[in-house]
Amino acid sequence: MDVSSRVERALRAALDPMCAPGAPPRLAAAVYHSVFPAGARIRPQLCLRVAMACGEDVPGLADGVAAAVELMHCASLVHDDLPCFDAALTRRGQPSTHRAFGEPLAVLAGDQLLTLAFEVLARASAAAPLRLGKLVTTVGRGVGMPYGIIAGQGWESEPSIPATLYRRAKTGALFEAAAVGGAVAAGADAEEAEAWRGFGQRIGEAYQIADDMLDVLSNAASAGKPVGRDAALGRPNAASDLGLGASTHLFEQLVDAAILSIPDCPGREDLARWATQVVERIRRRAHVAVSQGAQAEQPEV
Amino acid sequence: MDVSSRVERALRAALDPMCAPGAPPRLAAAVYHSVFPAGARIRPQLCLRVAMACGEDVPGLADGVAAAVELMHCASLVHDDLPCFDAALTRRGQPSTHRAFGEPLAVLAGDQLLTLAFEVLARASAAAPLRLGKLVTTVGRGVGMPYGIIAGQGWESEPSIPATLYRRAKTGALFEAAAVGGAVAAGADAEEAEAWRGFGQRIGEAYQIADDMLDVLSNAASAGKPVGRDAALGRPNAASDLGLGASTHLFEQLVDAAILSIPDCPGREDLARWATQVVERIRRRAHVAVSQGAQAEQPEV
């Protein structure tokens, strides 16, 4: 089974128990709407690729960790899209959850996804219970205060936003959790697993810079969500803050550093190849956006 | 150290790591505002009392479970108070979190409390890691879909609300988690721990019925929060649905059944005595409310 199919199967398995008889059906539907159809699923793929590179020994455990990380990402999107934050009307090419189901069910869908992620870790760890503590703290660190995605979002309510801390918390932290969590799932001890943090962080930061460039350059139809939001909402954006040339340079530096930082492991080469392919896809998207942006700057004829 | 002090100390210890340098300070303040000052703290007290009755063997573990359960309760209050749900302006006699810090930070404070609760379980279980899986699933079941407090809140977005399912999910589920979690913390195996579910459920249901009577009868100043909300928001309320006499009768039945259902354990008598005292306090509050309600019905002179 390919990695994408493993991710989708793990997510469906995670959501299934929620729909027992006696559960409120509209909330269940809002949760499904928040997770499917698939976005890029880059975080769970990173998690599974690291677990595969380390040599998985407990079937299903890495799938659970990958699903948990993606559920956390989906939770953050649903809440970030709310009217009190980004007021986004679309997400992944469909109406955002609050637009499709109303604000109360969107708040609850996010809460449910956060809770479910930890339950999924516990379920998946049944065959390797001594790994659960490190998995919960790894995912918790990527999500919560002081440095996780909730902290990243929290910076948007401060009088000034420190760009590097913000970017690392809002995006990097969950990528770190995906990489470290993948290693823990495959049996790495705490020290070995922490060696993966740098890889996750650099991939995450490169991804955020590419996303910033897309926010500045693309159009909403190709991105599947509103664009130009950072400027509209007064948030740090690498492409606007550094300029397009410098942010492209930073992106390439981060990618090189990420691949060099992959720890020694049985599947190092496969993982480097996968990371190179992902980066190539990101580059292509950015180039398309740049050429569209350049076109948009031409006077209409 | 008395049980109330243990609860407050455990909550402060849970929140401390959140405030590391580099964390967004207003979000940290919003989280503190959502947890302090203390409300009734009935759930964490139930958790600690059950752990004590079972004979705690790992110092600090039950404190972590008690804190986790109360953090979940606080998370649900912060989100339930939001403008899209109850739009409550006060809570525990002070401005609700969204009123004090704005809606974005209230959403994030609830998210942070949910996440932190699971991190606290993991931290507290370091000395007994094989108990963590059951603790995460116990707390997760009390909070998430299909039957936890998020499901309870979710019923409010359905066209009709099944009163018993709603009450059990919205209140009972977290009381069950507190009782079962207390037993797990003290070393009960899965079957022994599940024997505590009925006790938690009955105490929780009795508590909710008393709360419903207070919602109907008290005034906002004595309750520390808005009252008469169930009627205003079209929600099931035992006191209005059954009448005051029948709901008082149901309350007494549940209390008797709860105390009879306490499983055999070293501290059974102490626990029964505590439960009796709690119930006596609830009765007194309800009687005060009834007499105030009766007074309110007198024509003003």
Coordinates of C-alpha atoms in Angstrom, one line a residue:
Chain A
M1 CA 0.0 0.0 0.0
D2 CA 1.4 3.4 -0.9
V3 CA 2.0 6.1 1.7
S4 CA -0.9 8.3 0.6
S5 CA -3.4 5.4 0.9
R6 CA -2.0 4.5 4.3
V7 CA -2.6 8.1 5.5
E8 CA -6.2 8.1 4.2
R9 CA -6.9 4.7 5.7
A10 CA -5.5 5.8 9.0
L11 CA -7.6 8.9 9.1
R12 CA -10.8 6.9 8.3
A13 CA -10.0 4.4 11.0
A14 CA -9.4 7.3 13.4
L15 CA -12.8 8.9 12.7
D16 CA -14.9 5.7 12.6
P17 CA -15.5 5.2 16.3
M18 CA -16.9 8.7 16.6
C19 CA -20.1 7.7 14.6
A20 CA -21.5 5.2 17.1
P21 CA -25.3 5.2 17.5
G22 CA -26.3 7.9 20.0
A23 CA -23.7 10.4 18.8
P24 CA -24.9 13.8 17.4
P25 CA -24.9 13.3 13.7
R26 CA -24.3 16.9 12.5
L27 CA -21.2 17.2 14.6
A28 CA -19.9 14.0 13.2
A29 CA -20.5 15.3 9.7
A30 CA -18.7 18.5 10.5
V31 CA -15.7 16.6 11.7
Y32 CA -15.6 14.5 8.4
H33 CA -16.0 17.7 6.4
S34 CA -12.9 19.1 8.3
V35 CA -10.7 16.1 7.4
F36 CA -11.9 15.1 3.9
P37 CA -11.2 15.6 1.0
A38 CA -7.5 15.4 1.5
G39 CA -5.2 18.5 1.4
A40 CA -1.5 18.0 0.8
R41 CA -1.2 15.6 3.8
I42 CA 2.4 16.6 4.0
R43 CA 2.7 16.2 7.8
P44 CA 1.4 12.6 8.0
Q45 CA 3.5 11.6 5.0
L46 CA 6.6 13.1 6.7
C47 CA 5.7 11.1 9.8
L48 CA 5.3 7.8 7.9
R49 CA 8.4 8.3 5.7
V50 CA 10.5 8.9 8.9
A51 CA 9.0 5.8 10.5
M52 CA 9.8 3.8 7.4
A53 CA 13.3 5.1 7.2
C54 CA 13.9 4.1 10.9
G55 CA 12.5 0.6 10.3
E56 CA 9.0 0.2 11.7
D57 CA 8.5 -2.7 14.1
V58 CA 5.0 -2.3 15.4
P59 CA 2.3 -2.5 12.6
G60 CA -0.2 0.3 12.8
L61 CA 1.6 2.5 15.3
A62 CA 3.1 5.0 12.8
D63 CA -0.3 5.1 11.0
G64 CA -1.8 6.3 14.3
V65 CA 0.8 8.9 14.9
A66 CA 0.5 10.1 11.3
A67 CA -3.3 10.4 11.7
A68 CA -2.9 12.2 15.0
V69 CA -0.6 14.8 13.5
E70 CA -3.0 15.4 10.6
L71 CA -6.0 15.6 12.8
M72 CA -4.2 18.3 14.8
H73 CA -3.5 20.2 11.6
C74 CA -7.1 19.9 10.5
A75 CA -8.3 21.2 13.9
S76 CA -6.1 24.2 13.6
L77 CA -7.4 25.0 10.1
V78 CA -11.0 24.7 11.2
H79 CA -10.4 27.1 14.1
D80 CA -8.1 29.5 12.1
D81 CA -10.9 29.8 9.5
L82 CA -13.5 31.0 12.0
P83 CA -14.9 34.5 11.6
C84 CA -13.0 35.7 14.7
F85 CA -9.6 34.8 13.0
D86 CA -9.3 34.6 9.2
A87 CA -13.0 34.5 8.4
A88 CA -12.1 32.1 5.5
L89 CA -15.0 31.1 3.4
T90 CA -13.2 28.3 1.5
R91 CA -10.7 25.6 2.4
R92 CA -9.4 22.8 0.2
G93 CA -11.7 24.0 -2.5
Q94 CA -15.0 23.6 -0.5
P95 CA -16.8 25.8 2.0
S96 CA -14.9 26.1 5.3
T97 CA -16.4 24.1 8.2
H98 CA -18.1 27.1 9.8
R99 CA -19.6 28.2 6.5
A100 CA -21.0 24.7 5.8
F101 CA -22.1 23.8 9.4
G102 CA -22.2 27.1 11.3
E103 CA -19.9 28.5 13.9
P104 CA -20.9 26.3 16.9
L105 CA -20.3 23.0 15.1
A106 CA -17.0 24.4 13.7
V107 CA -15.7 25.2 17.2
L108 CA -16.8 21.8 18.4
A109 CA -15.3 20.0 15.3
G110 CA -11.9 21.5 16.1
D111 CA -12.3 20.5 19.8
Q112 CA -13.2 17.0 18.8
L113 CA -10.2 16.7 16.4
L114 CA -7.8 17.8 19.1
T115 CA -9.2 15.3 21.6
L116 CA -9.4 12.5 19.0
A117 CA -5.8 12.9 18.1
F118 CA -4.7 11.9 21.6
E119 CA -7.2 9.1 21.7
V120 CA -5.8 7.8 18.4
L121 CA -2.2 7.8 19.9
A122 CA -3.5 5.8 22.9
R123 CA -5.3 3.2 20.7
A124 CA -2.4 2.8 18.3
S125 CA 0.1 2.4 21.2
A126 CA -1.7 -0.6 22.7
A127 CA 0.9 -3.0 21.3
A128 CA 3.8 -0.8 22.5
P129 CA 2.5 1.0 25.5
L130 CA 5.9 2.3 26.7
R131 CA 6.1 4.6 23.6
L132 CA 2.8 6.4 24.4
G133 CA 4.3 8.9 26.9
K134 CA 6.9 10.2 24.5
L135 CA 4.2 10.3 21.7
V136 CA 1.8 12.3 23.8
T137 CA 4.5 14.8 24.8
T138 CA 5.9 15.1 21.3
V139 CA 2.5 15.8 19.7
G140 CA 1.5 18.0 22.7
R141 CA 4.6 20.1 22.3
G142 CA 3.9 20.6 18.6
V143 CA 0.3 21.7 19.3
G144 CA 0.2 23.5 22.6
M145 CA 1.9 26.3 24.5
P146 CA 4.6 27.5 24.8
Y147 CA 5.9 26.8 21.2
G148 CA 3.3 24.8 19.3
I149 CA 0.7 25.8 16.7
I150 CA -1.7 27.2 19.3
A151 CA 1.1 29.5 20.5
G152 CA 1.7 30.5 16.9
Q153 CA -1.9 31.5 16.4
G154 CA -1.8 33.2 19.8
W155 CA 0.9 35.6 18.6
E156 CA -1.6 37.1 16.2
S157 CA -3.4 38.6 19.3
E158 CA -0.2 40.3 20.5
P159 CA 0.7 43.9 19.8
S160 CA 3.7 42.8 17.7
I161 CA 4.6 39.4 16.2
P162 CA 8.2 38.1 16.3
A163 CA 8.5 36.7 12.8
T164 CA 10.9 33.8 13.5
L165 CA 9.1 32.5 16.7
Y166 CA 5.8 32.9 14.9
R167 CA 6.8 30.9 11.9
R168 CA 8.4 28.2 13.9
A169 CA 5.4 27.8 16.2
K170 CA 2.6 28.2 13.6
T171 CA 4.1 25.7 11.1
G172 CA 7.4 24.3 12.1
A173 CA 6.3 22.8 15.4
L174 CA 3.9 20.3 13.9
F175 CA 6.4 19.3 11.3
E176 CA 8.9 18.6 14.2
A177 CA 6.2 16.5 15.9
A178 CA 5.6 14.6 12.7
A179 CA 9.3 13.7 12.3
V180 CA 10.1 13.0 16.0
G181 CA 6.8 11.1 16.4
G182 CA 7.6 8.9 13.3
A183 CA 10.9 8.0 14.9
V184 CA 9.3 7.2 18.3
A185 CA 6.7 5.1 16.5
A186 CA 9.5 3.1 14.9
G187 CA 11.1 2.4 18.3
A188 CA 13.7 5.2 18.6
D189 CA 14.5 6.1 22.2
A190 CA 14.1 9.7 23.3
E191 CA 17.5 10.8 22.3
E192 CA 17.5 9.1 18.9
A193 CA 14.0 10.6 18.2
E194 CA 15.1 14.1 19.1
A195 CA 17.8 13.9 16.5
W196 CA 14.9 14.1 13.9
R197 CA 13.6 17.4 15.2
G198 CA 16.0 19.5 13.0
F199 CA 14.9 17.7 9.9
G200 CA 11.2 18.3 10.6
Q201 CA 11.8 21.9 11.6
R202 CA 13.7 22.8 8.4
I203 CA 11.2 21.0 6.1
G204 CA 8.4 22.8 8.0
E205 CA 10.1 26.2 7.7
A206 CA 10.8 25.7 4.0
Y207 CA 7.1 24.7 3.5
Q208 CA 5.9 27.9 5.3
I209 CA 8.2 30.1 3.2
A210 CA 6.8 28.5 0.1
D211 CA 3.2 29.0 1.4
D212 CA 4.1 32.7 2.1
M213 CA 5.2 33.1 -1.5
L214 CA 2.0 31.4 -2.7
D215 CA -0.1 33.7 -0.5
V216 CA 1.6 36.7 -2.1
L217 CA 1.6 35.5 -5.7
S218 CA -1.2 33.0 -6.5
N219 CA -4.8 33.4 -7.2
A220 CA -7.5 31.9 -5.0
A221 CA -8.6 29.3 -7.5
S222 CA -5.2 27.6 -7.8
A223 CA -4.6 27.7 -4.0
G224 CA -8.1 26.4 -3.1
K225 CA -8.3 29.0 -0.3
P226 CA -8.3 32.8 -0.1
V227 CA -4.8 34.4 -0.8
G228 CA -3.2 37.7 0.1
R229 CA -4.5 37.2 3.6
D230 CA -1.2 37.9 5.4
A231 CA -1.1 41.4 4.1
A232 CA -4.8 41.9 4.7
L233 CA -4.5 40.7 8.3
G234 CA -1.1 42.3 9.1
R235 CA 0.9 39.2 9.7
P236 CA 4.6 38.3 9.0
N237 CA 5.1 36.9 5.5
A238 CA 8.6 35.9 4.4
A239 CA 8.0 36.7 0.8
S240 CA 6.8 40.3 1.6
D241 CA 9.2 40.9 4.5
L242 CA 12.4 39.6 2.8
G243 CA 11.4 40.0 -0.9
L244 CA 11.0 37.2 -3.4
G245 CA 14.6 36.7 -4.2
A246 CA 15.8 36.4 -0.6
S247 CA 13.0 34.1 0.4
T248 CA 13.7 31.8 -2.6
H249 CA 17.3 31.7 -1.4
L250 CA 16.2 31.0 2.2
F251 CA 13.9 28.2 0.9
E252 CA 16.8 26.5 -1.0
Q253 CA 19.1 26.8 2.0
L254 CA 16.6 25.3 4.3
V255 CA 15.9 22.4 1.9
D256 CA 19.7 21.6 1.6
A257 CA 20.1 21.8 5.4
A258 CA 17.1 19.6 5.9
I259 CA 18.4 16.8 3.7
L260 CA 21.9 17.0 5.2
S261 CA 20.4 16.8 8.7
I262 CA 18.7 13.4 8.2
P263 CA 20.1 11.2 10.9
D264 CA 21.8 7.9 10.1
C265 CA 19.1 5.2 9.6
P266 CA 18.4 2.2 7.4
G267 CA 16.2 4.1 4.9
R268 CA 18.2 7.4 4.8
E269 CA 18.5 7.4 1.0
D270 CA 14.8 6.7 0.3
L271 CA 13.9 9.5 2.7
A272 CA 16.3 12.0 1.0
R273 CA 14.8 11.0 -2.3
W274 CA 11.2 11.6 -1.0
A275 CA 12.2 15.0 0.5
T276 CA 13.8 16.0 -2.8
Q277 CA 10.6 15.1 -4.7
V278 CA 8.4 17.0 -2.3
V279 CA 10.6 20.0 -2.6
E280 CA 10.5 19.8 -6.4
R281 CA 6.7 19.9 -6.2
I282 CA 6.8 22.9 -4.0
R283 CA 9.3 24.6 -6.3
R284 CA 7.0 23.9 -9.3
R285 CA 4.0 25.4 -7.4
A286 CA 6.0 28.5 -6.5
H287 CA 7.2 28.9 -10.1
V288 CA 3.7 28.6 -11.5
A289 CA 2.6 31.2 -8.9
V290 CA 5.5 33.5 -9.9
S291 CA 4.7 33.3 -13.6
Q292 CA 1.0 33.9 -12.8
G293 CA 2.0 36.8 -10.6
A294 CA 4.2 38.2 -13.4
Q295 CA 1.3 37.8 -15.8
A296 CA -1.0 39.6 -13.4
E297 CA 1.4 42.5 -13.4
Q298 CA 1.1 42.9 -17.2
P299 CA -1.5 45.5 -18.3
E300 CA -4.6 43.8 -19.6
V301 CA -4.9 43.9 -23.3
Chain B
M1 CA -2.5 18.8 52.7
D2 CA -6.3 18.9 52.2
V3 CA -7.9 17.9 49.0
S4 CA -8.8 21.4 47.8
S5 CA -5.2 22.5 48.2
R6 CA -4.0 19.5 46.3
V7 CA -6.3 20.4 43.4
E8 CA -5.2 24.0 43.3
R9 CA -1.5 23.0 43.5
A10 CA -1.9 20.4 40.7
L11 CA -3.6 23.0 38.5
R12 CA -0.8 25.6 39.1
A13 CA 1.8 22.9 38.4
A14 CA -0.1 22.0 35.2
L15 CA -0.1 25.6 33.9
D16 CA 3.4 26.6 34.9
P17 CA 5.4 25.1 31.9
M18 CA 3.1 27.1 29.5
C19 CA 4.7 30.4 30.5
A20 CA 8.3 29.7 29.3
P21 CA 10.1 32.7 27.7
G22 CA 9.0 33.0 24.1
A23 CA 5.4 32.1 24.7
P24 CA 2.7 34.6 23.7
P25 CA 1.9 36.3 27.0
R26 CA -1.8 37.4 26.4
L27 CA -2.8 33.8 25.6
A28 CA -1.0 32.5 28.7
A29 CA -3.0 35.1 30.7
A30 CA -6.3 34.0 29.0
V31 CA -5.6 30.4 30.0
Y32 CA -5.0 31.4 33.7
H33 CA -8.1 33.5 33.7
S34 CA -10.1 30.4 32.4
V35 CA -8.8 28.2 35.3
F36 CA -8.6 30.7 38.3
P37 CA -10.2 31.6 40.6
A38 CA -11.6 28.2 41.6
G39 CA -15.2 27.2 40.8
A40 CA -16.6 24.2 42.7
R41 CA -13.8 21.9 41.6
I42 CA -16.2 19.0 42.2
R43 CA -14.7 16.9 39.4
P44 CA -11.1 16.9 40.5
Q45 CA -12.2 16.4 44.1
L46 CA -14.2 13.4 43.0
C47 CA -11.1 12.1 41.2
L48 CA -8.8 12.5 44.2
R49 CA -11.3 11.1 46.7
V50 CA -11.7 8.0 44.6
A51 CA -7.9 7.6 44.2
M52 CA -7.6 8.0 48.0
A53 CA -10.4 5.5 48.6
C54 CA -8.6 2.9 46.4
G55 CA -5.2 3.5 48.1
E56 CA -2.9 5.7 46.0
D57 CA 0.5 4.1 45.3
V58 CA 2.2 6.6 42.9
P59 CA 2.7 10.0 44.4
G60 CA 1.4 12.8 42.1
L61 CA -0.3 10.6 39.6
A62 CA -3.9 11.2 40.9
D63 CA -3.1 14.9 41.1
G64 CA -2.3 14.9 37.4
V65 CA -5.5 13.1 36.5
A66 CA -7.6 15.4 38.7
A67 CA -5.9 18.5 37.1
A68 CA -6.5 17.0 33.6
V69 CA -10.2 16.5 34.3
E70 CA -10.6 20.0 35.6
L71 CA -8.7 21.5 32.7
M72 CA -11.1 19.8 30.4
H73 CA -14.1 21.2 32.3
C74 CA -12.6 24.7 32.1
A75 CA -12.0 24.3 28.4
S76 CA -15.6 23.4 27.9
L77 CA -16.8 26.4 29.9
V78 CA -14.6 28.8 27.9
H79 CA -16.0 27.5 24.6
D80 CA -19.6 27.2 25.8
D81 CA -19.5 30.8 26.9
L82 CA -18.5 32.1 23.4
P83 CA -20.9 34.3 21.6
C84 CA -21.8 31.6 19.1
F85 CA -23.0 29.4 22.0
D86 CA -24.3 30.8 25.3
A87 CA -22.8 34.3 24.9
A88 CA -22.2 34.4 28.6
L89 CA -20.7 37.6 29.9
T90 CA -19.8 36.3 33.4
R91 CA -18.3 33.1 34.8
R92 CA -17.3 32.4 38.4
G93 CA -18.2 35.9 39.2
Q94 CA -15.8 37.6 36.7
P95 CA -15.9 38.4 33.0
S96 CA -16.0 35.3 30.8
T97 CA -12.7 34.7 29.0
H98 CA -13.9 36.0 25.6
R99 CA -15.2 39.2 27.3
A100 CA -11.9 39.7 29.1
F101 CA -9.5 38.8 26.3
G102 CA -11.6 38.7 23.1
E103 CA -13.0 35.9 21.1
P104 CA -9.7 34.7 19.3
L105 CA -7.9 34.2 22.6
A106 CA -10.9 32.5 24.2
V107 CA -11.0 30.0 21.3
L108 CA -7.3 29.4 21.7
A109 CA -7.4 29.2 25.5
G110 CA -9.9 26.4 25.2
D111 CA -7.8 24.6 22.6
Q112 CA -4.7 25.0 24.9
L113 CA -6.6 23.6 27.9
L114 CA -7.7 20.5 25.9
T115 CA -4.2 19.9 24.7
L116 CA -2.6 20.6 28.1
A117 CA -4.9 18.1 29.8
F118 CA -3.4 15.2 27.8
E119 CA 0.2 16.5 28.3
V120 CA -0.4 16.6 32.1
L121 CA -1.6 12.9 32.0
A122 CA 1.6 12.0 30.2
R123 CA 3.8 14.0 32.6
A124 CA 2.1 12.6 35.7
S125 CA 2.4 9.0 34.4
A126 CA 6.2 9.0 34.0
A127 CA 6.5 6.9 37.1
A128 CA 3.7 4.5 36.1
P129 CA 3.8 4.5 32.3
L130 CA 1.6 1.5 31.8
R131 CA -1.3 3.4 33.2
L132 CA -1.2 6.2 30.7
G133 CA -3.1 4.4 27.9
K134 CA -6.1 3.7 30.1
L135 CA -6.0 7.3 31.4
V136 CA -5.9 8.9 28.0
T137 CA -8.8 6.7 26.8
T138 CA -10.8 7.4 30.0
V139 CA -10.4 11.1 29.8
G140 CA -10.8 11.1 26.0
R141 CA -14.1 9.2 26.3
G142 CA -15.4 11.7 28.9
V143 CA -14.6 14.6 26.6
G144 CA -14.9 13.6 22.9
M145 CA -17.4 12.0 20.6
P146 CA -19.5 9.9 20.7
Y147 CA -20.6 10.4 24.3
G148 CA -18.4 13.0 26.0
I149 CA -18.9 16.7 26.8
I150 CA -18.2 17.8 23.2
A151 CA -21.0 15.4 22.0
G152 CA -23.3 16.9 24.7
Q153 CA -22.6 20.4 23.4
G154 CA -23.0 19.1 19.8
W155 CA -26.6 18.0 20.6
E156 CA -27.5 21.7 20.9
S157 CA -27.0 22.0 17.1
E158 CA -29.4 19.2 16.3
P159 CA -33.1 19.8 15.5
S160 CA -34.2 17.9 18.6
I161 CA -32.2 17.1 21.8
P162 CA -32.7 13.7 23.5
A163 CA -32.8 14.8 27.2
T164 CA -31.1 11.8 28.8
L165 CA -28.3 11.3 26.3
Y166 CA -27.7 15.1 26.4
R167 CA -27.5 15.3 30.2
R168 CA -25.3 12.2 30.4
A169 CA -22.9 13.5 27.7
K170 CA -22.8 17.1 28.7
T171 CA -22.2 16.5 32.4
G172 CA -22.2 12.8 33.4
A173 CA -19.4 11.8 31.1
L174 CA -16.7 13.9 32.7
F175 CA -17.8 12.8 36.2
E176 CA -17.4 9.2 35.0
A177 CA -13.9 10.0 33.7
A178 CA -13.0 11.6 37.1
A179 CA -14.1 8.5 39.0
V180 CA -12.7 5.9 36.7
G181 CA -9.5 8.0 36.2
G182 CA -9.0 8.2 40.0
A183 CA -9.2 4.5 40.3
V184 CA -6.7 4.0 37.4
A185 CA -4.3 6.4 39.0
A186 CA -4.4 4.4 42.2
G187 CA -3.5 1.2 40.3
A188 CA -6.9 -0.4 39.5
D189 CA -6.8 -2.6 36.5
A190 CA -9.3 -1.9 33.6
E191 CA -12.1 -4.0 35.0
E192 CA -11.8 -2.7 38.6
A193 CA -11.6 0.9 37.3
E194 CA -14.8 0.5 35.2
A195 CA -16.7 -0.6 38.3
W196 CA -16.4 3.1 39.3
R197 CA -18.2 4.4 36.3
G198 CA -21.7 4.1 37.8
F199 CA -20.7 6.0 40.9
G200 CA -19.3 8.9 38.8
Q201 CA -22.3 8.8 36.5
R202 CA -24.9 9.1 39.2
I203 CA -23.0 11.8 41.1
G204 CA -22.7 13.7 37.8
E205 CA -26.4 13.3 36.9
A206 CA -27.5 14.4 40.4
Y207 CA -25.2 17.4 40.1
Q208 CA -26.7 18.3 36.7
I209 CA -30.2 18.1 38.1
A210 CA -29.3 20.4 41.0
D211 CA -27.7 22.8 38.5
D212 CA -30.9 22.7 36.4
M213 CA -32.9 23.6 39.5
L214 CA -30.5 26.4 40.2
D215 CA -30.8 27.7 36.6
V216 CA -34.6 27.9 37.0
L217 CA -34.7 29.2 40.5
S218 CA -31.7 31.3 41.5
N219 CA -30.6 34.8 40.7
A220 CA -27.4 35.6 38.8
A221 CA -25.6 37.1 41.7
S222 CA -25.8 34.0 43.9
A223 CA -24.9 31.7 41.0
G224 CA -21.9 33.8 39.7
K225 CA -23.1 33.3 36.1
P226 CA -26.2 34.1 34.1
V227 CA -29.3 32.0 35.0
G228 CA -32.6 31.1 33.2
R229 CA -30.4 30.3 30.2
D230 CA -31.8 26.8 29.4
A231 CA -35.3 28.3 28.8
A232 CA -33.8 31.2 26.9
L233 CA -31.8 28.8 24.7
G234 CA -34.4 26.1 24.3
R235 CA -32.5 23.3 26.1
P236 CA -33.6 20.4 28.2
N237 CA -33.8 21.3 31.9
A238 CA -34.9 18.6 34.4
A239 CA -36.5 21.1 36.7
S240 CA -38.7 22.6 34.0
D241 CA -39.3 19.3 32.1
L242 CA -40.2 17.2 35.2
G243 CA -41.3 19.9 37.6
L244 CA -39.5 20.8 40.8
G245 CA -41.0 18.0 43.0
A246 CA -40.2 15.2 40.6
S247 CA -36.7 16.5 40.0
T248 CA -36.0 16.7 43.7
H249 CA -37.1 13.1 44.0
L250 CA -34.9 12.1 41.1
F251 CA -32.0 13.9 42.7
E252 CA -32.4 12.0 46.0
Q253 CA -32.8 8.7 44.2
L254 CA -29.6 9.3 42.3
V255 CA -27.7 10.2 45.4
D256 CA -28.8 7.1 47.3
A257 CA -27.9 4.9 44.3
A258 CA -24.5 6.6 43.9
I259 CA -23.5 5.9 47.5
L260 CA -24.8 2.3 47.3
S261 CA -22.8 1.8 44.1
I262 CA -19.4 2.6 45.6
P263 CA -17.2 -0.5 44.9
D264 CA -15.5 -2.3 47.7
C265 CA -12.2 -0.5 48.5
P266 CA -10.1 0.3 51.6
G267 CA -11.6 3.9 51.9
R268 CA -15.2 3.1 51.2
E269 CA -16.6 4.8 54.3
D270 CA -14.6 7.9 54.0
L271 CA -15.7 8.3 50.4
A272 CA -19.4 7.8 51.3
R273 CA -19.0 10.4 54.0
W274 CA -17.5 12.9 51.5
A275 CA -20.3 12.2 49.0
T276 CA -22.9 12.8 51.7
Q277 CA -21.3 16.1 52.6
V278 CA -21.2 17.2 49.0
V279 CA -24.8 16.3 48.5
E280 CA -25.8 18.1 51.6
R281 CA -24.1 21.3 50.3
I282 CA -26.0 20.9 47.0
R283 CA -29.3 20.4 48.9
R284 CA -28.6 23.6 50.9
R285 CA -27.9 25.6 47.7
A286 CA -31.1 24.2 46.1
H287 CA -33.1 25.1 49.2
V288 CA -31.8 28.6 49.3
A289 CA -32.7 28.9 45.6
V290 CA -36.2 27.5 46.2
S291 CA -36.8 30.0 49.1
Q292 CA -35.4 32.8 46.9
G293 CA -37.6 31.7 44.1
A294 CA -40.6 31.6 46.4
Q295 CA -39.8 35.1 47.7
A296 CA -39.5 36.3 44.1
E297 CA -43.0 35.0 43.5
Q298 CA -44.4 37.2 46.3
P299 CA -45.8 40.5 45.1
E300 CA -43.4 43.4 45.9
V301 CA -44.6 45.4 48.8

